[in-house]
Coordinates of C-alpha atoms and ligand atoms in Angstrom, one line a residue:
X1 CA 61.1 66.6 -30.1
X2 CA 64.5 66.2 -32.5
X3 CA 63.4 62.8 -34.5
X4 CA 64.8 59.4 -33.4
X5 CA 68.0 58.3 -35.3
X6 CA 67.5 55.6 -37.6
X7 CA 71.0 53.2 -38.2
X8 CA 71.3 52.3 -42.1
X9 CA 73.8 49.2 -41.6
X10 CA 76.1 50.1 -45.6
X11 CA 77.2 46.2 -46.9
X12 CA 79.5 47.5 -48.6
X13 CA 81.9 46.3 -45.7
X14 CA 80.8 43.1 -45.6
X15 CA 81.9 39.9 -46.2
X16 CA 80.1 39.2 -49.9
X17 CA 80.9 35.6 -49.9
X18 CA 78.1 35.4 -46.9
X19 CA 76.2 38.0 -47.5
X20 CA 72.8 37.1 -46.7
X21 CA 74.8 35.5 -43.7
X22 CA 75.9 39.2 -42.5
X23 CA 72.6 40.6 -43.0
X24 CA 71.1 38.1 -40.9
X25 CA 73.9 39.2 -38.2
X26 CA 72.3 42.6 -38.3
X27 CA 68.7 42.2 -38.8
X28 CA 67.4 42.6 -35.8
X29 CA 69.1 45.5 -34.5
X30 CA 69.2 47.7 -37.8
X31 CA 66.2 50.4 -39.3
X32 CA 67.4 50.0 -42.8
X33 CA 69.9 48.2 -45.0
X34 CA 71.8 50.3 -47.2
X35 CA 73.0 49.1 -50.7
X36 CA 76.1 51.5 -52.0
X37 CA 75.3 51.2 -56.1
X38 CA 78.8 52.0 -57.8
X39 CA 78.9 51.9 -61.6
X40 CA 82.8 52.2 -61.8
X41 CA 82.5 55.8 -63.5
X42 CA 80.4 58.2 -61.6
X43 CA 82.8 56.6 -58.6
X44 CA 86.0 55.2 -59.2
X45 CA 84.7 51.5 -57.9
X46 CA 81.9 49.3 -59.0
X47 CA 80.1 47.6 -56.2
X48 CA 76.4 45.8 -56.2
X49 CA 75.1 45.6 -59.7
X50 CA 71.1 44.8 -59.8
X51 CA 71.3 41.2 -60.2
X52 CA 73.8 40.5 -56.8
X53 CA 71.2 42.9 -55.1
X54 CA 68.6 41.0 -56.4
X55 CA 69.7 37.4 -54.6
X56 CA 69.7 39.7 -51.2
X57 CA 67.3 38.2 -49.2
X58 CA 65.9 40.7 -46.1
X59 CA 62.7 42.0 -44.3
X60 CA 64.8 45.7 -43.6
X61 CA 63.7 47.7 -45.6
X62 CA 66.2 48.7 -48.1
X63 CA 67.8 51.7 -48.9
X64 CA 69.7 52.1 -52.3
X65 CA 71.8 54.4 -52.8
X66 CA 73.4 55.2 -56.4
X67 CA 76.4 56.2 -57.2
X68 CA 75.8 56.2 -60.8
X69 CA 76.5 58.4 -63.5
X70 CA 72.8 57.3 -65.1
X71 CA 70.5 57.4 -61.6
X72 CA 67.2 57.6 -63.9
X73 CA 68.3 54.3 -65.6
X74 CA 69.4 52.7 -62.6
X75 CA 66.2 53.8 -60.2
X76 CA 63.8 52.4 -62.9
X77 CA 65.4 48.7 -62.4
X78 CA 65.8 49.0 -58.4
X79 CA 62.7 50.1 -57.9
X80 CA 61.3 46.8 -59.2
X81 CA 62.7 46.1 -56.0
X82 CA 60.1 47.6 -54.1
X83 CA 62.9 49.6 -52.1
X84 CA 62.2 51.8 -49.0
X85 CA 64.2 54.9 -50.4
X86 CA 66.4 55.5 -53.3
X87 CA 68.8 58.4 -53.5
X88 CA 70.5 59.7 -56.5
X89 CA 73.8 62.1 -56.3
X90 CA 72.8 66.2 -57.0
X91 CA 76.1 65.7 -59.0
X92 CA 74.9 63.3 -61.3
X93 CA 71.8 65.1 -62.5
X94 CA 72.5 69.0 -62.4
X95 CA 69.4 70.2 -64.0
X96 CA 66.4 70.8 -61.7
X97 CA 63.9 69.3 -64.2
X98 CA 65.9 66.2 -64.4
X99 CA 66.0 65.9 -61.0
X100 CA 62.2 66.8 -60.3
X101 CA 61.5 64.2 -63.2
X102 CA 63.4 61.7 -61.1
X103 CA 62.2 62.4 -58.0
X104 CA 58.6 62.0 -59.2
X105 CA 59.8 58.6 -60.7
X106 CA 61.0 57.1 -57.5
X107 CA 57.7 58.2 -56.1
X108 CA 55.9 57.0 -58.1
X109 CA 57.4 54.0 -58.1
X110 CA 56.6 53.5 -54.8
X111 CA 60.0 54.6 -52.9
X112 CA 60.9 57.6 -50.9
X113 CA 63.5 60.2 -53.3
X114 CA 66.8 61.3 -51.7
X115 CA 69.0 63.4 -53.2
X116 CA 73.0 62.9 -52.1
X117 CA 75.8 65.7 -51.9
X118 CA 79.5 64.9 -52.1
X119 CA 81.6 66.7 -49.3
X120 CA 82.5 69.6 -52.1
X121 CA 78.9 70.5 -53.0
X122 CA 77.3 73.0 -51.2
X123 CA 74.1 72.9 -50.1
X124 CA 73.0 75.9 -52.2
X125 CA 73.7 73.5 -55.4
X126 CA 70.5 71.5 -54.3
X127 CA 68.4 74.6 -53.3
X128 CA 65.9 74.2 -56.1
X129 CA 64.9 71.2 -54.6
X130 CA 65.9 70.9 -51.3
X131 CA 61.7 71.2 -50.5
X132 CA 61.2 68.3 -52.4
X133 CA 63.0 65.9 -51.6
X134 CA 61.8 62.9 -48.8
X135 CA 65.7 62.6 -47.6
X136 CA 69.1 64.5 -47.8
X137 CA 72.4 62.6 -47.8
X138 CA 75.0 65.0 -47.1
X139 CA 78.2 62.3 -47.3
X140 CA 81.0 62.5 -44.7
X141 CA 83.6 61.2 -47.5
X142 CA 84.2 61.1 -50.6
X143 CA 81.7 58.4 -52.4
X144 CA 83.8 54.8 -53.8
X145 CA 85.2 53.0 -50.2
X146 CA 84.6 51.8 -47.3
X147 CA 86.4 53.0 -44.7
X148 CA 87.6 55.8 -45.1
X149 CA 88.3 59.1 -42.9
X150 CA 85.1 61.2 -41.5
X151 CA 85.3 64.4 -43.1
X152 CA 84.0 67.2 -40.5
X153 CA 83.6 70.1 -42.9
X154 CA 80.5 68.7 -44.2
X155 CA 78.5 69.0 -41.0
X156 CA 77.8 73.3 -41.3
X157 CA 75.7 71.6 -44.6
X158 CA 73.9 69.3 -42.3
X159 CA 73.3 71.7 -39.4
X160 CA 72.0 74.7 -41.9
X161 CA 69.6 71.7 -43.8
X162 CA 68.4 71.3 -40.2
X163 CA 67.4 75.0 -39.7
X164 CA 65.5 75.4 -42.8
X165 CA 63.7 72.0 -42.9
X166 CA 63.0 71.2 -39.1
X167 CA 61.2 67.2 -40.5
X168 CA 63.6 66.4 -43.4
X169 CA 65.1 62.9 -42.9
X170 CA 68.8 64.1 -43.6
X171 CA 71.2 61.3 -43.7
X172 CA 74.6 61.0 -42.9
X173 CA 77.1 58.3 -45.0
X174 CA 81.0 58.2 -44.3
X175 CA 83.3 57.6 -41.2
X176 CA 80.1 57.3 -38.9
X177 CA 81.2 55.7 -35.9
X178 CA 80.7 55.8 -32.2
X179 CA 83.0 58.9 -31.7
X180 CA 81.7 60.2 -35.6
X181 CA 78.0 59.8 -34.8
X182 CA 77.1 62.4 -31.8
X183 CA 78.5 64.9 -34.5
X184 CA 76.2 64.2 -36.6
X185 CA 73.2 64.1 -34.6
X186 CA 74.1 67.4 -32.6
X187 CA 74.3 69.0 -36.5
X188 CA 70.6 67.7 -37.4
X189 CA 71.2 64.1 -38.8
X190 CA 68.2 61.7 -38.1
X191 CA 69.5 58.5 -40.4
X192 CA 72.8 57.2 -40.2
X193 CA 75.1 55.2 -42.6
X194 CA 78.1 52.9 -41.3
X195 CA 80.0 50.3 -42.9
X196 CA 83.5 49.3 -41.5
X197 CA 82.1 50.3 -38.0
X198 CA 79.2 47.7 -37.6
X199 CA 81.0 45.2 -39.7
X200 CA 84.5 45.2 -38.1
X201 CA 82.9 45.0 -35.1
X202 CA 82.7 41.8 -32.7
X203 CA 79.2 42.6 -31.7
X204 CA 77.7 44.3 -34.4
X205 CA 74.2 44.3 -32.3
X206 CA 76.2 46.3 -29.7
X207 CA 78.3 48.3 -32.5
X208 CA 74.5 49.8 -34.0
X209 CA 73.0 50.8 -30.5
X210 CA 76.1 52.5 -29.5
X211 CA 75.5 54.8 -32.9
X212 CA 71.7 55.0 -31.9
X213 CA 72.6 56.0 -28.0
X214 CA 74.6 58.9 -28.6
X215 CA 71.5 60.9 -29.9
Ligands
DX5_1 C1 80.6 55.5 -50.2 C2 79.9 54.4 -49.4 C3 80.5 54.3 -48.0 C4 79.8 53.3 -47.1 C5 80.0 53.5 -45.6 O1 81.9 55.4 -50.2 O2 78.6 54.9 -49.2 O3 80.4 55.6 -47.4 O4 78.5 53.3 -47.3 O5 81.4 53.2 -45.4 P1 82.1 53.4 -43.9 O6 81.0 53.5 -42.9 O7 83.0 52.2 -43.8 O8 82.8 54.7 -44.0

């Protein structure tokens, strides 16, 4: 029985001048609420530093995401948080006892440990531990912006994951919308990631259950 889809709503596309305001619009139709952590240097934008997440105010469970060049530093403070899930980027932390390290820390800390590939890194770069990890986030762009074009390619990464780890929460971030999403389910994916989509949309309610209905 292929796992229901979960929909990770990314603010990153919403209005910040309301923001508890847009989370509120999605609430109730949402599994998570993803937070897209951009230091300015592992990703050419800087986007939610600690203390704007901090004044978020939500019962979703949040999901943070870091696109940092120092994930160890930055999981540490989040996870005073108390976060659902925090994934770190397989490029930012190439050695595996660096990443086990981490893994353990966001565990420990009370969070689930996802590990992130950028559409250029295969999954063979995370195979020492692919095992270990609680979620996979194989991204459909290239990390920084909103917005931007689904990137197809990735989803032979997504469907292979799916082979070898039949209950792995593997999440999908990048161009998901309604035409982007029964892609990525038929490939494997189980969590989904969308921005622009939901928050462009008029009804946003609408906009997330057409992402979960094409499972
Ligand atoms: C990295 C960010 C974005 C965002 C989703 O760039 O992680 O992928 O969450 O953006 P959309 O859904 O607008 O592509």
């Amino acid at each position: 029985m292929a796992p229901s889809v979960l929909i990770a709503p990314s603010i990153l596309s919403a209005d910040l001048s309301r923001l508890n305001e847009e989370i509120k619009s999605i609430e109730s139709s949402a599994d998570w609420l993803q937070i897209d952590v951009m230091d300015g240097h592992f990703v050419p934008n800087t986007a939610f530093p600690f203390t704007q997440v901090q004044t978020i105010q939500t019962k979703l469970p949040l999901d943070i995401h870091l696109m940092v060049e120092n994930p160890s530093e930055a999981a540490r403070e989040f996870l005073s948080l108390h976060p659902k899930n925090i994934t770190f980027h397989a490029e930012a932390v190439q050695k595996t006892d660096d990443r086990r390290a981490l893994l353990q820390a966001i565990r420990k800390g009370g969070a689930t440990a996802g590990i992130a590939i950028n559409p250029p890194t295969p999954l063979s770069d995370i195979a020492d531990v692919l095992g270990e990890v609680d979620l996979l986030l194989v991204m459909s762009v290239h990390p920084g912006f909103g917005g931007q074009s689904f990137i197809p390619s990735v989803l032979e990464k997504v469907t292979e994951a799916r082979k070898r780890y039949p209950t792995l929460m593997i999440q999908m971030d990048g161009g998901v919308d309604d035409a982007t999403a029964p892609l990525c389910i038929r490939a494997g994916a189980n969590n989904l990631v969308a921005g622009s989509f939901i928050f462009r949309a008029a009804d946003r309610a609408q906009a997330i259950a057409s992402l979960r209905s094409s499972s």
